[in-house]
Amino acid sequence: MKKCIITVVGKDKVGIIAGVCQYLSDISVNILNISQTIVEGYFNMMMIVDFAKLTKSFVDASEELENLGEEIGCVIRVQREEIFDKMHRL
């Protein structure tokens, strides 16, 4: 399993979750856990996903998610789980 953490932050509007989830489905990424909240009109979502069956490169998927974020008015970031594991070992 190749876990990644995806964060989505922006002004709340209809379709944010649908857009991100549809893109992930299209590239064979499985959502393992999802948490979202809206605070004073601002949307915040964190997803833990499995990139093991990803149908394109990690770099391409990350860039396309960033572009999707711009299209829907959010900031989307993708980080590999290993980053967090290494931070906790220091």
XYZ file of C-alpha atoms in Angstrom:
90
model
C 0.000 0.000 0.000
C 1.297 3.452 -0.906
C -0.483 5.933 1.323
C -0.658 9.644 0.626
C -2.306 12.523 2.434
C -4.351 14.955 0.368
C -5.483 18.276 1.820
C -8.076 20.556 0.246
C -8.676 24.061 1.595
C -10.791 26.889 0.204
C -14.034 28.805 0.307
C -16.941 26.403 0.600
C -19.058 25.747 -2.470
C -21.024 22.906 -4.009
C -19.035 20.165 -5.738
C -15.627 20.265 -4.052
C -15.783 16.735 -2.646
C -17.408 15.404 -5.817
C -14.724 16.917 -8.045
C -11.807 15.586 -6.015
C -13.347 12.134 -5.528
C -14.224 11.809 -9.225
C -10.656 12.659 -10.235
C -9.238 10.128 -7.769
C -11.616 7.452 -9.045
C -10.579 8.188 -12.636
C -6.906 7.456 -11.808
C -7.658 4.359 -9.659
C -6.867 5.897 -6.272
C -8.714 4.359 -3.327
C -9.889 6.655 -0.525
C -9.097 5.025 2.830
C -10.251 7.805 5.142
C -11.798 11.213 4.667
C -12.502 14.042 7.073
C -14.005 17.377 6.167
C -15.262 20.390 8.004
C -16.585 23.835 7.217
C -15.663 26.692 9.527
C -17.159 30.138 8.895
C -17.586 29.395 5.210
C -14.159 27.830 4.680
C -13.916 24.228 3.541
C -11.153 21.968 4.874
C -10.730 18.318 3.907
C -8.049 15.754 4.642
C -7.964 12.412 2.870
C -5.763 9.384 3.342
C -5.584 7.533 0.053
C -3.919 4.479 -1.424
C -1.892 5.275 -4.563
C -0.821 1.623 -5.121
C -2.911 1.252 -8.311
C -2.328 4.798 -9.584
C -2.626 4.856 -13.379
C -0.181 7.735 -13.898
C 2.950 9.049 -12.247
C 2.783 10.523 -8.734
C 4.168 13.817 -10.070
C 1.518 14.043 -12.800
C -1.294 13.197 -10.381
C -0.036 15.795 -7.877
C 0.161 18.495 -10.546
C -3.276 17.639 -11.907
C -4.771 17.794 -8.426
C -3.168 21.209 -7.900
C -4.671 22.339 -11.220
C -8.056 20.926 -10.244
C -7.815 22.929 -7.033
C -7.282 26.132 -9.013
C -10.302 25.317 -11.180
C -12.587 24.795 -8.178
C -11.151 27.643 -6.083
C -9.206 25.552 -3.555
C -5.636 24.698 -2.691
C -4.960 20.971 -3.034
C -1.721 19.419 -1.788
C -0.563 15.811 -1.962
C 2.121 14.426 0.352
C 3.502 10.924 0.634
C 3.046 9.149 3.968
C 6.826 8.601 4.219
C 7.310 12.335 4.879
C 5.295 12.083 8.071
C 6.948 8.831 9.122
C 10.422 10.344 8.766
C 9.445 13.499 10.657
C 8.435 11.432 13.666
C 11.660 9.465 13.676
C 13.856 12.546 14.143
